[in-house]
Short mmCIF file of N, CA and C in Angstrom, two decimals:
data_model
loop_
_atom_site.label_atom_id
_atom_site.label_comp_id
_atom_site.label_asym_id
_atom_site.label_seq_id
_atom_site.Cartn_x
_atom_site.Cartn_y
_atom_site.Cartn_z
N MET A 22 66.43 -67.64 18.84
CA MET A 22 65.41 -68.45 18.22
C MET A 22 65.71 -69.92 18.56
N ARG A 23 64.68 -70.65 18.84
CA ARG A 23 64.86 -72.07 19.15
C ARG A 23 65.31 -72.81 17.91
N ASP A 24 66.15 -73.83 18.12
CA ASP A 24 66.68 -74.61 17.00
C ASP A 24 65.59 -75.27 16.18
N GLU A 25 64.56 -75.81 16.86
CA GLU A 25 63.50 -76.50 16.12
C GLU A 25 62.71 -75.52 15.24
N LEU A 26 62.54 -74.27 15.72
CA LEU A 26 61.85 -73.28 14.91
C LEU A 26 62.71 -72.88 13.72
N ARG A 27 64.00 -72.70 13.95
CA ARG A 27 64.92 -72.36 12.87
C ARG A 27 64.90 -73.46 11.81
N ASP A 28 64.94 -74.74 12.24
CA ASP A 28 64.91 -75.86 11.30
C ASP A 28 63.60 -75.90 10.53
N ARG A 29 62.51 -75.61 11.22
CA ARG A 29 61.19 -75.60 10.58
C ARG A 29 61.15 -74.53 9.49
N LEU A 30 61.66 -73.33 9.82
CA LEU A 30 61.68 -72.25 8.82
C LEU A 30 62.55 -72.62 7.63
N ARG A 31 63.71 -73.20 7.88
CA ARG A 31 64.59 -73.61 6.79
C ARG A 31 63.89 -74.61 5.88
N SER A 32 63.22 -75.61 6.47
CA SER A 32 62.55 -76.61 5.64
C SER A 32 61.36 -76.01 4.90
N THR A 33 60.68 -75.06 5.51
CA THR A 33 59.56 -74.39 4.84
C THR A 33 60.05 -73.66 3.60
N PHE A 34 61.14 -72.91 3.74
CA PHE A 34 61.65 -72.16 2.59
C PHE A 34 62.26 -73.09 1.56
N ALA A 35 62.90 -74.18 2.00
CA ALA A 35 63.46 -75.14 1.06
C ALA A 35 62.36 -75.82 0.26
N ALA A 36 61.23 -76.12 0.91
CA ALA A 36 60.11 -76.78 0.22
C ALA A 36 59.46 -75.85 -0.80
N GLY A 37 59.56 -74.54 -0.59
CA GLY A 37 58.95 -73.57 -1.49
C GLY A 37 59.77 -73.30 -2.74
N ARG A 38 60.98 -73.83 -2.82
CA ARG A 38 61.83 -73.59 -3.99
C ARG A 38 61.41 -74.49 -5.14
N ALA A 39 61.67 -74.01 -6.33
CA ALA A 39 61.41 -74.80 -7.52
C ALA A 39 62.42 -75.95 -7.58
N PRO A 40 62.08 -77.06 -8.27
CA PRO A 40 63.03 -78.16 -8.38
C PRO A 40 64.34 -77.68 -8.98
N GLY A 41 65.43 -78.08 -8.37
CA GLY A 41 66.75 -77.69 -8.85
C GLY A 41 67.23 -76.36 -8.34
N GLU A 42 66.37 -75.58 -7.71
CA GLU A 42 66.75 -74.28 -7.18
C GLU A 42 67.37 -74.49 -5.81
N THR A 43 68.45 -73.81 -5.56
CA THR A 43 69.10 -73.95 -4.26
C THR A 43 69.18 -72.59 -3.61
N GLY A 44 69.28 -72.59 -2.32
CA GLY A 44 69.47 -71.34 -1.60
C GLY A 44 70.88 -70.85 -1.83
N SER A 45 71.13 -69.58 -1.60
CA SER A 45 72.48 -69.07 -1.79
C SER A 45 73.31 -69.45 -0.57
N ALA A 46 74.31 -70.23 -0.82
CA ALA A 46 75.19 -70.67 0.26
C ALA A 46 76.19 -69.57 0.58
N PRO A 47 76.56 -69.45 1.85
CA PRO A 47 77.56 -68.45 2.20
C PRO A 47 78.84 -68.71 1.40
N GLY A 48 79.40 -67.64 0.86
CA GLY A 48 80.63 -67.76 0.09
C GLY A 48 80.41 -68.12 -1.36
N ALA A 49 79.16 -68.41 -1.76
CA ALA A 49 78.87 -68.75 -3.16
C ALA A 49 79.00 -67.49 -4.01
N ALA A 50 79.35 -67.68 -5.27
CA ALA A 50 79.47 -66.55 -6.18
C ALA A 50 78.09 -65.93 -6.39
N PRO A 51 78.01 -64.60 -6.41
CA PRO A 51 76.71 -63.96 -6.61
C PRO A 51 76.19 -64.26 -8.02
N SER A 52 74.87 -64.31 -8.14
CA SER A 52 74.28 -64.52 -9.46
C SER A 52 74.52 -63.26 -10.30
N PRO A 53 74.42 -63.37 -11.62
CA PRO A 53 74.60 -62.18 -12.46
C PRO A 53 73.65 -61.05 -12.08
N GLY A 54 72.40 -61.41 -11.70
CA GLY A 54 71.43 -60.39 -11.29
C GLY A 54 71.86 -59.69 -10.01
N ASP A 55 72.43 -60.45 -9.06
CA ASP A 55 72.90 -59.86 -7.80
C ASP A 55 74.09 -58.93 -8.06
N ALA A 56 74.99 -59.36 -8.94
CA ALA A 56 76.15 -58.53 -9.27
C ALA A 56 75.69 -57.25 -9.97
N PHE A 57 74.70 -57.38 -10.86
CA PHE A 57 74.18 -56.20 -11.54
C PHE A 57 73.55 -55.23 -10.54
N LEU A 58 72.79 -55.77 -9.59
CA LEU A 58 72.16 -54.93 -8.57
C LEU A 58 73.21 -54.19 -7.76
N ARG A 59 74.26 -54.89 -7.37
CA ARG A 59 75.34 -54.25 -6.62
C ARG A 59 75.98 -53.12 -7.44
N ASP A 60 76.25 -53.39 -8.71
CA ASP A 60 76.85 -52.38 -9.58
C ASP A 60 75.91 -51.20 -9.80
N PHE A 61 74.60 -51.50 -9.91
CA PHE A 61 73.61 -50.43 -10.05
C PHE A 61 73.63 -49.52 -8.82
N ARG A 62 73.66 -50.10 -7.64
CA ARG A 62 73.65 -49.30 -6.42
C ARG A 62 74.86 -48.36 -6.36
N VAL A 63 76.01 -48.85 -6.77
CA VAL A 63 77.22 -48.01 -6.79
C VAL A 63 77.03 -46.87 -7.78
N LYS A 64 76.57 -47.19 -8.97
CA LYS A 64 76.36 -46.17 -10.01
C LYS A 64 75.28 -45.17 -9.58
N ALA A 65 74.26 -45.66 -8.88
CA ALA A 65 73.20 -44.76 -8.41
C ALA A 65 73.77 -43.71 -7.47
N GLU A 66 74.62 -44.12 -6.55
CA GLU A 66 75.19 -43.17 -5.59
C GLU A 66 76.20 -42.24 -6.22
N ARG A 67 76.93 -42.71 -7.20
CA ARG A 67 77.99 -41.90 -7.81
C ARG A 67 77.51 -41.03 -8.96
N VAL A 68 76.45 -41.46 -9.65
CA VAL A 68 76.01 -40.76 -10.85
C VAL A 68 74.58 -40.22 -10.71
N VAL A 69 73.64 -41.09 -10.39
CA VAL A 69 72.22 -40.72 -10.43
C VAL A 69 71.87 -39.69 -9.36
N VAL A 70 72.22 -39.97 -8.11
CA VAL A 70 71.87 -39.04 -7.03
C VAL A 70 72.51 -37.66 -7.24
N PRO A 71 73.80 -37.58 -7.58
CA PRO A 71 74.37 -36.24 -7.84
C PRO A 71 73.70 -35.53 -9.02
N ALA A 72 73.33 -36.28 -10.06
CA ALA A 72 72.66 -35.66 -11.22
C ALA A 72 71.30 -35.10 -10.81
N MET A 73 70.55 -35.87 -10.03
CA MET A 73 69.24 -35.41 -9.56
C MET A 73 69.38 -34.22 -8.62
N THR A 74 70.36 -34.26 -7.75
CA THR A 74 70.58 -33.16 -6.81
C THR A 74 70.90 -31.87 -7.55
N GLU A 75 71.72 -31.97 -8.59
CA GLU A 75 72.08 -30.79 -9.36
C GLU A 75 70.84 -30.16 -10.03
N VAL A 76 69.98 -31.00 -10.61
CA VAL A 76 68.74 -30.49 -11.21
C VAL A 76 67.85 -29.90 -10.12
N GLY A 77 67.78 -30.56 -8.99
CA GLY A 77 66.96 -30.08 -7.88
C GLY A 77 67.38 -28.71 -7.38
N ARG A 78 68.66 -28.46 -7.34
CA ARG A 78 69.15 -27.14 -6.91
C ARG A 78 68.71 -26.05 -7.87
N VAL A 79 68.67 -26.37 -9.16
CA VAL A 79 68.17 -25.41 -10.15
C VAL A 79 66.67 -25.17 -9.90
N LEU A 80 65.93 -26.25 -9.63
CA LEU A 80 64.50 -26.10 -9.34
C LEU A 80 64.27 -25.19 -8.14
N GLU A 81 65.06 -25.36 -7.10
CA GLU A 81 64.91 -24.54 -5.90
C GLU A 81 65.13 -23.06 -6.21
N GLY A 82 65.99 -22.78 -7.17
CA GLY A 82 66.22 -21.40 -7.60
C GLY A 82 65.00 -20.80 -8.29
N HIS A 83 64.06 -21.66 -8.69
CA HIS A 83 62.84 -21.21 -9.36
C HIS A 83 61.60 -21.46 -8.49
N GLY A 84 61.80 -21.59 -7.20
CA GLY A 84 60.67 -21.71 -6.28
C GLY A 84 60.04 -23.09 -6.20
N ARG A 85 60.69 -24.10 -6.74
CA ARG A 85 60.18 -25.46 -6.65
C ARG A 85 61.00 -26.23 -5.61
N PHE A 86 60.51 -27.37 -5.22
CA PHE A 86 61.20 -28.18 -4.23
C PHE A 86 61.34 -29.60 -4.77
N PHE A 87 62.25 -30.36 -4.18
CA PHE A 87 62.47 -31.73 -4.62
C PHE A 87 62.90 -32.59 -3.44
N SER A 88 62.75 -33.88 -3.62
CA SER A 88 63.32 -34.84 -2.68
C SER A 88 63.80 -36.03 -3.50
N ILE A 89 64.76 -36.74 -2.96
CA ILE A 89 65.30 -37.92 -3.62
C ILE A 89 65.12 -39.10 -2.68
N GLU A 90 64.55 -40.17 -3.20
CA GLU A 90 64.32 -41.38 -2.41
C GLU A 90 65.08 -42.54 -3.03
N ARG A 91 65.71 -43.32 -2.20
CA ARG A 91 66.33 -44.57 -2.63
C ARG A 91 65.34 -45.67 -2.25
N ILE A 92 64.84 -46.39 -3.24
CA ILE A 92 63.82 -47.40 -3.01
C ILE A 92 64.46 -48.78 -3.14
N ALA A 93 64.37 -49.55 -2.06
CA ALA A 93 64.93 -50.90 -2.05
C ALA A 93 63.93 -51.88 -2.66
N GLU A 94 64.45 -52.90 -3.31
CA GLU A 94 63.59 -53.92 -3.90
C GLU A 94 62.74 -54.58 -2.81
N ARG A 95 61.46 -54.76 -3.13
CA ARG A 95 60.55 -55.39 -2.17
C ARG A 95 59.36 -55.96 -2.94
N THR A 96 58.61 -56.79 -2.26
CA THR A 96 57.38 -57.33 -2.82
C THR A 96 56.23 -56.78 -2.00
N THR A 97 55.23 -56.23 -2.68
CA THR A 97 54.08 -55.66 -1.99
C THR A 97 53.22 -56.78 -1.42
N PRO A 98 52.30 -56.45 -0.51
CA PRO A 98 51.40 -57.48 0.02
C PRO A 98 50.57 -58.17 -1.08
N ARG A 99 50.40 -57.53 -2.20
CA ARG A 99 49.66 -58.13 -3.32
C ARG A 99 50.56 -58.95 -4.23
N GLY A 100 51.83 -59.08 -3.87
CA GLY A 100 52.75 -59.91 -4.64
C GLY A 100 53.42 -59.22 -5.81
N VAL A 101 53.35 -57.90 -5.88
CA VAL A 101 53.97 -57.15 -6.97
C VAL A 101 55.40 -56.80 -6.58
N LEU A 102 56.35 -57.11 -7.45
CA LEU A 102 57.74 -56.80 -7.19
C LEU A 102 58.00 -55.33 -7.49
N VAL A 103 58.52 -54.60 -6.51
CA VAL A 103 58.93 -53.20 -6.69
C VAL A 103 60.45 -53.24 -6.78
N PRO A 104 61.02 -52.90 -7.94
CA PRO A 104 62.47 -53.01 -8.10
C PRO A 104 63.23 -51.89 -7.40
N THR A 105 64.50 -52.11 -7.20
CA THR A 105 65.39 -51.09 -6.66
C THR A 105 65.40 -49.90 -7.61
N SER A 106 65.31 -48.70 -7.06
CA SER A 106 65.34 -47.50 -7.91
C SER A 106 65.74 -46.28 -7.10
N VAL A 107 65.99 -45.21 -7.82
CA VAL A 107 66.21 -43.90 -7.22
C VAL A 107 65.13 -43.01 -7.80
N GLN A 108 64.41 -42.31 -6.94
CA GLN A 108 63.26 -41.51 -7.37
C GLN A 108 63.45 -40.06 -6.97
N MET A 109 63.22 -39.17 -7.92
CA MET A 109 63.25 -37.73 -7.66
C MET A 109 61.81 -37.22 -7.71
N ASN A 110 61.33 -36.70 -6.59
CA ASN A 110 60.00 -36.11 -6.49
C ASN A 110 60.10 -34.61 -6.70
N VAL A 111 59.13 -34.04 -7.39
CA VAL A 111 59.12 -32.60 -7.67
C VAL A 111 57.85 -32.01 -7.07
N PHE A 112 58.02 -30.96 -6.25
CA PHE A 112 56.89 -30.31 -5.58
C PHE A 112 56.78 -28.86 -6.03
N ARG A 113 55.56 -28.38 -6.19
CA ARG A 113 55.34 -26.97 -6.58
C ARG A 113 55.49 -26.02 -5.39
N ARG A 114 54.91 -26.37 -4.27
CA ARG A 114 54.83 -25.40 -3.18
C ARG A 114 55.74 -25.72 -2.00
N HIS A 115 55.74 -26.94 -1.55
CA HIS A 115 56.55 -27.28 -0.39
C HIS A 115 56.92 -28.75 -0.45
N ARG A 116 57.99 -29.06 0.24
CA ARG A 116 58.47 -30.43 0.28
C ARG A 116 57.73 -31.16 1.40
N THR A 117 57.14 -32.31 1.05
CA THR A 117 56.44 -33.08 2.07
C THR A 117 56.44 -34.55 1.70
N ALA A 118 56.51 -35.40 2.69
CA ALA A 118 56.43 -36.84 2.44
C ALA A 118 54.98 -37.29 2.43
N ASN A 119 54.05 -36.42 2.81
CA ASN A 119 52.65 -36.79 2.92
C ASN A 119 51.80 -36.12 1.85
N PHE A 120 52.33 -35.99 0.66
CA PHE A 120 51.62 -35.37 -0.45
C PHE A 120 50.41 -36.24 -0.77
N LYS A 121 49.22 -35.69 -0.79
CA LYS A 121 47.98 -36.46 -0.87
C LYS A 121 47.96 -37.49 -1.99
N ASN A 122 48.23 -37.12 -3.19
CA ASN A 122 48.19 -38.04 -4.32
C ASN A 122 49.57 -38.35 -4.87
N GLY A 123 50.59 -38.19 -4.06
CA GLY A 123 51.94 -38.37 -4.55
C GLY A 123 52.43 -37.08 -5.17
N ALA A 124 53.55 -37.14 -5.79
CA ALA A 124 54.11 -35.98 -6.47
C ALA A 124 54.62 -36.44 -7.82
N PRO A 125 54.68 -35.54 -8.78
CA PRO A 125 55.33 -35.93 -10.03
C PRO A 125 56.74 -36.43 -9.69
N HIS A 126 57.16 -37.48 -10.36
CA HIS A 126 58.48 -38.01 -10.04
C HIS A 126 59.12 -38.70 -11.23
N PHE A 127 60.43 -38.83 -11.12
CA PHE A 127 61.24 -39.47 -12.14
C PHE A 127 62.02 -40.58 -11.46
N ASN A 128 61.99 -41.78 -12.05
CA ASN A 128 62.68 -42.93 -11.47
C ASN A 128 63.75 -43.46 -12.41
N VAL A 129 64.88 -43.83 -11.82
CA VAL A 129 65.91 -44.60 -12.49
C VAL A 129 65.85 -45.97 -11.83
N VAL A 130 65.48 -46.98 -12.61
CA VAL A 130 65.10 -48.29 -12.08
C VAL A 130 66.10 -49.37 -12.50
N CYS A 131 66.43 -50.24 -11.55
CA CYS A 131 67.31 -51.37 -11.82
C CYS A 131 66.48 -52.54 -12.34
N ASP A 132 66.72 -52.95 -13.57
CA ASP A 132 66.07 -54.13 -14.14
C ASP A 132 67.09 -55.27 -14.07
N ARG A 133 67.06 -55.99 -12.94
CA ARG A 133 68.04 -57.06 -12.71
C ARG A 133 67.95 -58.15 -13.76
N ALA A 134 66.74 -58.57 -14.08
CA ALA A 134 66.56 -59.67 -15.03
C ALA A 134 67.07 -59.29 -16.42
N GLY A 135 66.77 -58.08 -16.85
CA GLY A 135 67.20 -57.62 -18.17
C GLY A 135 68.60 -57.02 -18.18
N ARG A 136 69.18 -56.88 -16.99
CA ARG A 136 70.52 -56.29 -16.84
C ARG A 136 70.62 -54.95 -17.58
N ARG A 137 69.64 -54.08 -17.26
CA ARG A 137 69.62 -52.76 -17.86
C ARG A 137 69.02 -51.77 -16.87
N VAL A 138 69.07 -50.51 -17.22
CA VAL A 138 68.53 -49.44 -16.39
C VAL A 138 67.33 -48.86 -17.13
N LEU A 139 66.22 -48.72 -16.42
CA LEU A 139 65.00 -48.18 -17.02
C LEU A 139 64.75 -46.76 -16.50
N PHE A 140 64.15 -45.94 -17.33
CA PHE A 140 63.76 -44.59 -16.93
C PHE A 140 62.24 -44.52 -16.96
N GLN A 141 61.64 -44.02 -15.90
CA GLN A 141 60.19 -43.87 -15.82
C GLN A 141 59.86 -42.50 -15.27
N ARG A 142 58.76 -41.94 -15.77
CA ARG A 142 58.29 -40.67 -15.22
C ARG A 142 56.81 -40.78 -14.91
N THR A 143 56.40 -40.05 -13.90
CA THR A 143 55.00 -39.97 -13.52
C THR A 143 54.69 -38.49 -13.36
N THR A 144 53.85 -37.96 -14.25
CA THR A 144 53.54 -36.53 -14.23
C THR A 144 52.27 -36.22 -13.46
N LEU A 145 51.49 -37.23 -13.15
CA LEU A 145 50.20 -37.08 -12.47
C LEU A 145 49.17 -36.36 -13.33
N ALA A 146 49.39 -36.34 -14.65
CA ALA A 146 48.38 -35.78 -15.56
C ALA A 146 47.16 -36.69 -15.49
N ALA A 147 46.01 -36.16 -15.79
CA ALA A 147 44.76 -36.92 -15.69
C ALA A 147 44.87 -38.25 -16.42
N GLY A 148 44.66 -39.32 -15.69
CA GLY A 148 44.66 -40.65 -16.26
C GLY A 148 46.01 -41.23 -16.59
N ALA A 149 47.08 -40.50 -16.32
CA ALA A 149 48.41 -41.00 -16.66
C ALA A 149 49.07 -41.63 -15.44
N GLY A 150 49.63 -42.81 -15.64
CA GLY A 150 50.40 -43.46 -14.59
C GLY A 150 51.88 -43.34 -14.91
N ALA A 151 52.65 -44.26 -14.41
CA ALA A 151 54.08 -44.27 -14.71
C ALA A 151 54.26 -44.55 -16.20
N GLU A 152 55.17 -43.83 -16.80
CA GLU A 152 55.42 -43.97 -18.23
C GLU A 152 56.89 -44.31 -18.44
N ASP A 153 57.14 -45.39 -19.18
CA ASP A 153 58.52 -45.75 -19.52
C ASP A 153 59.04 -44.76 -20.56
N VAL A 154 60.22 -44.21 -20.29
CA VAL A 154 60.77 -43.22 -21.22
C VAL A 154 62.19 -43.58 -21.66
N GLY A 155 62.51 -44.86 -21.63
CA GLY A 155 63.79 -45.28 -22.15
C GLY A 155 64.50 -46.27 -21.26
N ALA A 156 65.61 -46.76 -21.78
CA ALA A 156 66.43 -47.72 -21.07
C ALA A 156 67.85 -47.61 -21.60
N CYS A 157 68.79 -48.10 -20.82
CA CYS A 157 70.18 -48.12 -21.27
C CYS A 157 70.93 -49.17 -20.47
N GLY A 158 72.11 -49.49 -20.93
CA GLY A 158 72.98 -50.37 -20.17
C GLY A 158 73.61 -49.59 -19.02
N LEU A 159 74.13 -50.28 -18.06
CA LEU A 159 74.72 -49.63 -16.90
C LEU A 159 75.91 -48.75 -17.29
N ASP A 160 76.68 -49.19 -18.28
CA ASP A 160 77.84 -48.40 -18.71
C ASP A 160 77.43 -47.09 -19.38
N ALA A 161 76.24 -47.06 -19.98
CA ALA A 161 75.77 -45.86 -20.66
C ALA A 161 75.07 -44.87 -19.73
N LEU A 162 74.89 -45.26 -18.47
CA LEU A 162 74.21 -44.39 -17.50
C LEU A 162 75.15 -43.27 -17.06
N THR A 163 74.87 -42.06 -17.53
CA THR A 163 75.71 -40.91 -17.21
C THR A 163 74.87 -39.81 -16.57
N ARG A 164 75.58 -38.87 -15.97
CA ARG A 164 74.92 -37.72 -15.36
C ARG A 164 74.14 -36.94 -16.40
N ASP A 165 74.74 -36.74 -17.57
CA ASP A 165 74.06 -36.00 -18.64
C ASP A 165 72.78 -36.69 -19.09
N LEU A 166 72.82 -38.01 -19.24
CA LEU A 166 71.64 -38.75 -19.68
C LEU A 166 70.51 -38.62 -18.65
N VAL A 167 70.82 -38.78 -17.38
CA VAL A 167 69.81 -38.66 -16.33
C VAL A 167 69.21 -37.25 -16.35
N GLN A 168 70.06 -36.24 -16.44
CA GLN A 168 69.57 -34.86 -16.43
C GLN A 168 68.73 -34.53 -17.65
N GLU A 169 69.09 -35.07 -18.82
CA GLU A 169 68.28 -34.86 -20.02
C GLU A 169 66.89 -35.46 -19.85
N ARG A 170 66.80 -36.64 -19.27
CA ARG A 170 65.51 -37.30 -19.08
C ARG A 170 64.65 -36.54 -18.07
N ILE A 171 65.28 -36.04 -17.02
CA ILE A 171 64.53 -35.26 -16.03
C ILE A 171 64.04 -33.96 -16.66
N ALA A 172 64.90 -33.32 -17.45
CA ALA A 172 64.52 -32.06 -18.10
C ALA A 172 63.32 -32.26 -19.02
N ALA A 173 63.27 -33.40 -19.71
CA ALA A 173 62.13 -33.68 -20.59
C ALA A 173 60.84 -33.79 -19.77
N MET A 174 60.93 -34.42 -18.59
CA MET A 174 59.75 -34.51 -17.72
C MET A 174 59.35 -33.12 -17.21
N LEU A 175 60.32 -32.30 -16.86
CA LEU A 175 60.03 -30.96 -16.36
C LEU A 175 59.40 -30.09 -17.44
N ASP A 176 59.77 -30.30 -18.69
CA ASP A 176 59.12 -29.59 -19.81
C ASP A 176 57.63 -29.91 -19.83
N ILE A 177 57.29 -31.18 -19.63
CA ILE A 177 55.88 -31.58 -19.62
C ILE A 177 55.16 -30.98 -18.42
N LEU A 178 55.80 -31.02 -17.25
CA LEU A 178 55.18 -30.46 -16.04
C LEU A 178 54.93 -28.97 -16.17
N ALA A 179 55.81 -28.26 -16.84
CA ALA A 179 55.64 -26.81 -17.00
C ALA A 179 54.42 -26.48 -17.82
N ARG A 180 53.99 -27.41 -18.68
CA ARG A 180 52.81 -27.18 -19.54
C ARG A 180 51.51 -27.61 -18.88
N LEU A 181 51.60 -28.30 -17.76
CA LEU A 181 50.37 -28.79 -17.09
C LEU A 181 49.76 -27.72 -16.23
#
């Protein structure tokens, strides 16, 4: 990249910051939100994914399918922040990434600002969107808690 373009981009992003806001300098201490996000990612890989996988294996024994997605934080083209999360999709007939209207799913979401973990479920029942079904601190996030929340969603799906 040309130096003048690099300088232009730096000044553009610097001008877009709020007064008193600074860019993160290399070697600077991470913000509490960044540290929480890092800790969430570790806990997600060690606790959440194995808990979801264990439930998924039971589902497969009953003719259902599942997939687990790790969703990185991003901003949509409409400016909506999508937080970092781990999502377990549940399929009745076959596993597919191209499910027409999505699939029922359960999310464990990182709330960086609130420094907590959120639980959301989407059952795809008529008129129902994502539903918040609880929150906890990172230390309280256990395999049993994740599996209990998923089981509650599966109880609802079994009745639909």
